[in-house]
């Protein structure tokens, strides 16, 4: 019979074998809870952010703080980034003082930022030239999904990079999809969100028209949600109060996903369409409408609040 001390020692060794040192760069509304879930999974997570308060919250959640990116990255087995745009990704990954140059040999790089496809592919190429595995892994699911560990990751990268990254992504998400080679995760994200932006406008227009015609919103929901007008924008994120109690419409459009974030993704989709020679007239119109909505002072409200813009409010 194994003695208790031996059993405890074996359990500790198993934990040490599993635990990795992860650098997490970008501890904002999404990155903070994602990093916390990696801590909960048993990893040592060294986090850094331009906001000292974000680093303090990470430390309070059990992580380790770093004052610079170089400090966070130098001993990391895995580097995860959650950054605002392609400009920051390009700047922080490249150059003599960048993540690619500073990462230790054999490190795995995971970029969960939502950025343009061309930048994602350029950074992946630079990482490969140094012998590093890298995937682009943008997410869907919002702050709630980040906190609950139920995010969807859309991943682009070589098979070996995806296989290496999957156990870490599973600590932060529920659905992990390999979309293909480098940049394809970003391609999947912007295509998905173009669909979302378009369908939210269409759903909002239908409810505004129903109001003008004297049709009750609940009645329209009951019919459309069981008919050919059904969509996620209707059944999960209904833009008017009442039919879906958990939607932001019932919280005065407090953001789960802001209009500014939707506008960013729609602009990325348009950039990609121009680069690829694709024709996306509805995507272009959606980008223009969200530009007008965000520009009138509603950039920080939930993107479903565009229904009020269509009402003329």
Tab-separated table of N, CA and C in Angstrom, residues 7 42 45 66 76 92 97 100 107 112 131 143 153 167 180 206-207 218 236 243 257 267 282 287 289 300 308:
chain	number	residue	atom	x	y	z
A	7	UNK	N	2.128	9.267	-2.098
A	7	UNK	CA	1.022	9.652	-2.973
A	7	UNK	C	1.020	11.153	-3.215
A	42	UNK	N	-3.527	25.516	-13.619
A	42	UNK	CA	-2.293	25.052	-12.990
A	42	UNK	C	-1.016	25.588	-13.583
A	45	UNK	N	1.531	31.883	-14.829
A	45	UNK	CA	1.214	32.871	-15.858
A	45	UNK	C	1.823	34.212	-15.465
A	66	UNK	N	4.764	41.221	-14.463
A	66	UNK	CA	6.037	41.610	-15.067
A	66	UNK	C	5.923	43.065	-15.495
A	76	UNK	N	9.430	32.014	-20.876
A	76	UNK	CA	8.108	31.442	-21.122
A	76	UNK	C	8.153	30.275	-22.113
A	92	UNK	N	4.992	44.726	-31.527
A	92	UNK	CA	5.456	43.983	-30.358
A	92	UNK	C	6.108	42.646	-30.720
A	97	UNK	N	13.963	43.849	-30.256
A	97	UNK	CA	13.472	43.752	-28.882
A	97	UNK	C	12.080	43.140	-28.819
A	100	UNK	N	9.277	37.803	-30.871
A	100	UNK	CA	9.909	36.720	-31.629
A	100	UNK	C	11.394	36.635	-31.318
A	107	UNK	N	9.698	27.999	-27.954
A	107	UNK	CA	8.487	28.597	-27.389
A	107	UNK	C	7.347	28.550	-28.407
A	112	UNK	N	-4.162	35.928	-29.851
A	112	UNK	CA	-5.621	35.904	-29.820
A	112	UNK	C	-6.237	37.261	-30.137
A	131	UNK	N	12.214	29.479	-36.181
A	131	UNK	CA	11.985	28.127	-35.695
A	131	UNK	C	10.955	28.028	-34.595
A	143	UNK	N	-16.798	38.966	-23.155
A	143	UNK	CA	-16.235	38.955	-21.808
A	143	UNK	C	-16.831	37.823	-20.976
A	153	UNK	N	-12.357	29.481	-30.157
A	153	UNK	CA	-11.093	29.885	-30.769
A	153	UNK	C	-11.080	29.446	-32.224
A	167	UNK	N	-4.069	22.232	-25.964
A	167	UNK	CA	-4.303	22.058	-24.522
A	167	UNK	C	-4.417	23.385	-23.771
A	180	UNK	N	-7.204	26.207	-40.692
A	180	UNK	CA	-6.250	26.062	-41.784
A	180	UNK	C	-4.921	26.700	-41.457
A	206	UNK	N	-36.112	44.915	-39.160
A	206	UNK	CA	-37.400	44.217	-39.118
A	206	UNK	C	-38.214	44.636	-37.901
A	207	UNK	N	-37.564	44.774	-36.742
A	207	UNK	CA	-38.302	45.183	-35.542
A	207	UNK	C	-38.773	46.634	-35.639
A	218	UNK	N	-42.960	40.954	-29.461
A	218	UNK	CA	-42.974	39.555	-29.025
A	218	UNK	C	-43.601	38.655	-30.082
A	236	UNK	N	-30.707	34.814	-29.784
A	236	UNK	CA	-29.792	34.908	-28.640
A	236	UNK	C	-29.538	36.342	-28.220
A	243	UNK	N	-38.189	39.915	-25.582
A	243	UNK	CA	-38.196	38.527	-26.055
A	243	UNK	C	-37.050	37.659	-25.534
A	257	UNK	N	-20.518	43.475	-26.435
A	257	UNK	CA	-19.637	43.648	-27.595
A	257	UNK	C	-19.971	45.024	-28.164
A	267	UNK	N	-14.508	46.767	-40.619
A	267	UNK	CA	-13.451	47.421	-41.401
A	267	UNK	C	-12.376	46.412	-41.800
A	282	UNK	N	-23.025	44.146	-48.924
A	282	UNK	CA	-23.730	44.230	-47.642
A	282	UNK	C	-22.748	44.467	-46.500
A	287	UNK	N	-20.617	48.253	-42.521
A	287	UNK	CA	-19.509	49.041	-41.979
A	287	UNK	C	-19.860	50.526	-41.976
A	289	UNK	N	-22.889	51.909	-41.845
A	289	UNK	CA	-23.924	52.189	-40.846
A	289	UNK	C	-23.353	52.161	-39.430
A	300	UNK	N	-19.305	53.144	-27.446
A	300	UNK	CA	-19.156	52.278	-26.275
A	300	UNK	C	-20.392	51.489	-25.913
A	308	UNK	N	-31.662	51.524	-32.228
A	308	UNK	CA	-32.082	52.886	-31.880
A	308	UNK	C	-31.645	53.880	-32.944
